[in-house]
PDB file of C-alpha atoms in Angstrom:
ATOM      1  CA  UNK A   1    -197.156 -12.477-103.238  1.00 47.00           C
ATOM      2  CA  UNK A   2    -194.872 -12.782-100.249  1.00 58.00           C
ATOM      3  CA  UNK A   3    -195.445 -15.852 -97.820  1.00 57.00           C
ATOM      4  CA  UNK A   4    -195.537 -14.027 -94.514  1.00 62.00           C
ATOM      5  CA  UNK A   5    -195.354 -15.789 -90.923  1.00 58.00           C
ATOM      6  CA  UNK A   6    -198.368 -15.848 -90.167  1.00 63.00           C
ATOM      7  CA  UNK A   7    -199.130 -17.682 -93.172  1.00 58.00           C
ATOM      8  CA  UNK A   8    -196.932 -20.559 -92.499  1.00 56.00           C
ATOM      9  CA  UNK A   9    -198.002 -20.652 -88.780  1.00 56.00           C
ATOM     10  CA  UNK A  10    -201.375 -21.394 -89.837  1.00 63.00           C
ATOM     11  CA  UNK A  11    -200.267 -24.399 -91.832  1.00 61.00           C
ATOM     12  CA  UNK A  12    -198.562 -26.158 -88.309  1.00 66.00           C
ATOM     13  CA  UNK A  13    -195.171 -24.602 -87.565  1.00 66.00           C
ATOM     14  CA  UNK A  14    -194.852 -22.902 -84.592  1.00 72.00           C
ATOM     15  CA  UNK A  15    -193.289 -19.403 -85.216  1.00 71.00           C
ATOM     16  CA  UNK A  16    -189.595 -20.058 -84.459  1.00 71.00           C
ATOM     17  CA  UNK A  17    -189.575 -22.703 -87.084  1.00 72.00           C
ATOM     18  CA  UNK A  18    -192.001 -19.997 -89.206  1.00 69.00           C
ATOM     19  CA  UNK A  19    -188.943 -17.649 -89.132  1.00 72.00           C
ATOM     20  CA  UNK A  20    -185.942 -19.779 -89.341  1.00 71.00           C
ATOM     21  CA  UNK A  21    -187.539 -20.865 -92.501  1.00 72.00           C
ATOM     22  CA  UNK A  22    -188.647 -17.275 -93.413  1.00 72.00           C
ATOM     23  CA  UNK A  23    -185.008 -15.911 -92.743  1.00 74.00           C
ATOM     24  CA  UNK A  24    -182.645 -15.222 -95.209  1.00 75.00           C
ATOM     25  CA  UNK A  25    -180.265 -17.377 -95.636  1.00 74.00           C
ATOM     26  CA  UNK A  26    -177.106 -15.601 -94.432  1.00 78.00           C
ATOM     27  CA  UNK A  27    -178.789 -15.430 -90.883  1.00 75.00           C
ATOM     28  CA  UNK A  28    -178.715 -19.115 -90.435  1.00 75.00           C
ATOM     29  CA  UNK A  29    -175.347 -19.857 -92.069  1.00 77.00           C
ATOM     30  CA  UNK A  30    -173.498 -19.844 -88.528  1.00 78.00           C
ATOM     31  CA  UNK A  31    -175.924 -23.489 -88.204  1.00 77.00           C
ATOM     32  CA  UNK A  32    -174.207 -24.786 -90.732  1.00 76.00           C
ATOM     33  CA  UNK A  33    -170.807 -24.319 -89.733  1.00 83.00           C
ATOM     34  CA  UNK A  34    -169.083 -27.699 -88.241  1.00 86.00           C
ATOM     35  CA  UNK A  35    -168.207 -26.524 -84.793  1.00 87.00           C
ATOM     36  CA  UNK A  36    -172.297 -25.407 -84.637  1.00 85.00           C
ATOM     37  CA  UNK A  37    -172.521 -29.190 -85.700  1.00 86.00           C
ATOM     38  CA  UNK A  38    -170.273 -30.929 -83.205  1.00 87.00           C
ATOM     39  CA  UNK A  39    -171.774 -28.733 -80.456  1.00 89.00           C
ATOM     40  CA  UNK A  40    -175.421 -29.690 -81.640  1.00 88.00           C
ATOM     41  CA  UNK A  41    -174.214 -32.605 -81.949  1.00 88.00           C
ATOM     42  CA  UNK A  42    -172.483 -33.297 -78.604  1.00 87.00           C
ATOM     43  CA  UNK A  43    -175.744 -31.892 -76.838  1.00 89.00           C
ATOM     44  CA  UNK A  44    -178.291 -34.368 -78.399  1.00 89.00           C
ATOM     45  CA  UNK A  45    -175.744 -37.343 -77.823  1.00 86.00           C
ATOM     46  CA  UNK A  46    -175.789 -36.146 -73.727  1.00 85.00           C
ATOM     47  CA  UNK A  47    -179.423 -35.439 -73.923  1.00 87.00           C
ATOM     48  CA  UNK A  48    -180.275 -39.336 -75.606  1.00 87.00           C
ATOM     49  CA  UNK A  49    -177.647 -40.901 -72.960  1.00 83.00           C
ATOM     50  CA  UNK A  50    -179.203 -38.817 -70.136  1.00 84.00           C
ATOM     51  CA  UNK A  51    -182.794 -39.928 -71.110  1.00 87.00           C
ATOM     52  CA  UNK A  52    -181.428 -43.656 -70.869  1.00 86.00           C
ATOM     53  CA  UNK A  53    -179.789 -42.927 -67.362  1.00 82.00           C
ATOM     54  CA  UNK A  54    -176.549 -43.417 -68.503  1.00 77.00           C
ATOM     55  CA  UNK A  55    -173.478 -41.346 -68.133  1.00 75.00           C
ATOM     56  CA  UNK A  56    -173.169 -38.463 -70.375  1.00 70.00           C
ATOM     57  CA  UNK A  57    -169.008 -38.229 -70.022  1.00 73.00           C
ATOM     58  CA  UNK A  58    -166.572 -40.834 -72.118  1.00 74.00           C
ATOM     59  CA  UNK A  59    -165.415 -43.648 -70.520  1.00 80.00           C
ATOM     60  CA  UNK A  60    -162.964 -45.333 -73.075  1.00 82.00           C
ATOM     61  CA  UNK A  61    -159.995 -42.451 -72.237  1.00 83.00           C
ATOM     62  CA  UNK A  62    -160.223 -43.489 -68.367  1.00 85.00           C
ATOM     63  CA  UNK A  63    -159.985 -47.149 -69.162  1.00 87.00           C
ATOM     64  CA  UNK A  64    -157.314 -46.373 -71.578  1.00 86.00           C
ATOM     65  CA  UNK A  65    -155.476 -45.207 -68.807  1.00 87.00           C
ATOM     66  CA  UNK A  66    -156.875 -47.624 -66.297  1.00 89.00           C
ATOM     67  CA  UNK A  67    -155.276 -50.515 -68.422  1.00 87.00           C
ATOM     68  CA  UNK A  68    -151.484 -48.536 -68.823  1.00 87.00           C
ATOM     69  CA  UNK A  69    -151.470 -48.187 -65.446  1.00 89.00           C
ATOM     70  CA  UNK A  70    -152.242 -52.049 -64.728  1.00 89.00           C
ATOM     71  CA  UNK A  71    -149.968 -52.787 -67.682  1.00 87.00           C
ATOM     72  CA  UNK A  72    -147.308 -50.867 -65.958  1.00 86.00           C
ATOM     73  CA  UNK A  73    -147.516 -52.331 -62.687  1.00 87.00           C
ATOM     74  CA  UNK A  74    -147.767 -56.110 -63.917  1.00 86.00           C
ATOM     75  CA  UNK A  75    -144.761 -55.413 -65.355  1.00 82.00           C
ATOM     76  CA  UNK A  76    -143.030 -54.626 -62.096  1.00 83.00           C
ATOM     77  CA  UNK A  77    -144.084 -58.432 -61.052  1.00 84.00           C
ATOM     78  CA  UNK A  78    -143.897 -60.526 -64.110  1.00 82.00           C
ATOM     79  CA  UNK A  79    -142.488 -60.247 -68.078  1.00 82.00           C
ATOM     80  CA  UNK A  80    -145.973 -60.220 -70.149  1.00 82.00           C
ATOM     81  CA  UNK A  81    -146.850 -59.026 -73.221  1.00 85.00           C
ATOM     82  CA  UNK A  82    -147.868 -55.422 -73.232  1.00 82.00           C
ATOM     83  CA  UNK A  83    -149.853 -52.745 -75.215  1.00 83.00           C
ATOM     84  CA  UNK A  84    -147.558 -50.832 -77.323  1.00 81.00           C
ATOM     85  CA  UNK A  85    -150.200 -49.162 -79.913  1.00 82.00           C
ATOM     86  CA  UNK A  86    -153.543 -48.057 -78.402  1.00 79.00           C
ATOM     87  CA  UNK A  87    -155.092 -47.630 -81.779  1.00 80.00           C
ATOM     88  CA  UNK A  88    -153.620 -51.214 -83.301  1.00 84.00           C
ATOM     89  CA  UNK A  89    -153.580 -52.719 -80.059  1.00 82.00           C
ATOM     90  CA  UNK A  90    -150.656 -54.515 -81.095  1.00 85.00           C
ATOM     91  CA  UNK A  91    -148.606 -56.478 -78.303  1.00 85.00           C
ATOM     92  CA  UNK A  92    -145.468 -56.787 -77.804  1.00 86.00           C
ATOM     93  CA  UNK A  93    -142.889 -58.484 -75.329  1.00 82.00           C
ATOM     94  CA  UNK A  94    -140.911 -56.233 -72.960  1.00 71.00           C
ATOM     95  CA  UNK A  95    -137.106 -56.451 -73.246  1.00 68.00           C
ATOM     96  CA  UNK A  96    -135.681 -57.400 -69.989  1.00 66.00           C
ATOM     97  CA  UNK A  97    -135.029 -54.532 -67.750  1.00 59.00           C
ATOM     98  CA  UNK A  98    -132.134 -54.452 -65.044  1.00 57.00           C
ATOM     99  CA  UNK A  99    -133.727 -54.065 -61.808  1.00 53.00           C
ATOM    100  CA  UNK A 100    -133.758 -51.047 -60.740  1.00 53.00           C
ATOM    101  CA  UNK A 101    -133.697 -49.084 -64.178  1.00 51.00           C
ATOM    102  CA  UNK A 102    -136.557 -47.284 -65.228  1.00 54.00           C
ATOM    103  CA  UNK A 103    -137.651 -47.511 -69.385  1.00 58.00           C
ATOM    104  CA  UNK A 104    -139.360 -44.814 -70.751  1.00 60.00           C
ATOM    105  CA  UNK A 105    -142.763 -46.829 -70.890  1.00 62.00           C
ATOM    106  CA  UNK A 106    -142.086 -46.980 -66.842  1.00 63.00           C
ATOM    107  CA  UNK A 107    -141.808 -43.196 -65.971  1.00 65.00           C
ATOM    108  CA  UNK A 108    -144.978 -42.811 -68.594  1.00 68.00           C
ATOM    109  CA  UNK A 109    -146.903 -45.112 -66.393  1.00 68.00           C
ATOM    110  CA  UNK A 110    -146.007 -43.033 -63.421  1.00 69.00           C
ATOM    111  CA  UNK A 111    -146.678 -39.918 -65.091  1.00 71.00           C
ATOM    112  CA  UNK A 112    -150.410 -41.676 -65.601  1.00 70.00           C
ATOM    113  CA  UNK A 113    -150.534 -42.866 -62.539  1.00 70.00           C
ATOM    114  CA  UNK A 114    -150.214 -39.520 -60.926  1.00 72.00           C
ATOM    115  CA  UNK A 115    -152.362 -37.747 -62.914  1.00 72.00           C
ATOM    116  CA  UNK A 116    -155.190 -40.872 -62.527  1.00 68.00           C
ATOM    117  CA  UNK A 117    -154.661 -40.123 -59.136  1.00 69.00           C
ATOM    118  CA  UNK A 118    -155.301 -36.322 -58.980  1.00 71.00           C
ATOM    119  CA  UNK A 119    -158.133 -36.663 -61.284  1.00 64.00           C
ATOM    120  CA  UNK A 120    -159.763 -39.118 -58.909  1.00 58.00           C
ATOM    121  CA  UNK A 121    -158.959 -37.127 -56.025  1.00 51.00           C
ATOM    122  CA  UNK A 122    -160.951 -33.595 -57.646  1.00 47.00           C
TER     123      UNK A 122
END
């Protein structure tokens, strides 16, 4: 007949895993789904990190930043290669600027440096 829960208890599995693997199958499609994934996901990543004492947030978007904003204010003192393509990280000379003038990359930086600011301040 019909494998009941207490059946499969008996054989080792506690009862939560007895009934997710009793339950129909349209209960547990919502596991399945990707965002259920990425969250599950996310929350064993932060658990493993935490159990190593390291830190559970991303650092590579802060030193992203951190590196623009030294970019941009090397450039203020000296012509040097800089990063044009994050993802490439292709280089590329500056074209000279008149002093005074401020390129697009420049009010960028200062956008950045703002916000690295107010971020750091909250």
């Amino acid at each position: 007949g019909a494998v009941s829960e207490e059946d499969v208890t008996q054989g080792g599995m506690t009862p939560a895993s007895a009934r997710h693997a009793l339950a129909p199958p349209e209960e547990l499609a919502h596991l399945l789904h990707t965002s259920h994934r990425h969250e599950t996901g996310g929350m064993v990543n932060a658990a493993i990190l935490a159990s190593q004492a390291q830190e559970v947030s991303a650092k590579l978007p802060m030193l992203l930043k951190m590196a623009l904003w030294q970019q941009h204010h090397l450039a203020r003192h000296v012509t040097a290669p800089h990063l044009v393509h994050l993802v490439t990280a292709e280089l590329q000379l500056p074209p000279p600027v008149a002093h005074g003038s401020l390129s697009a990359a420049s009010l960028q930086a200062e956008e950045m440096e703002e916000e690295m600011l107010d971020t750091g301040s909250g």
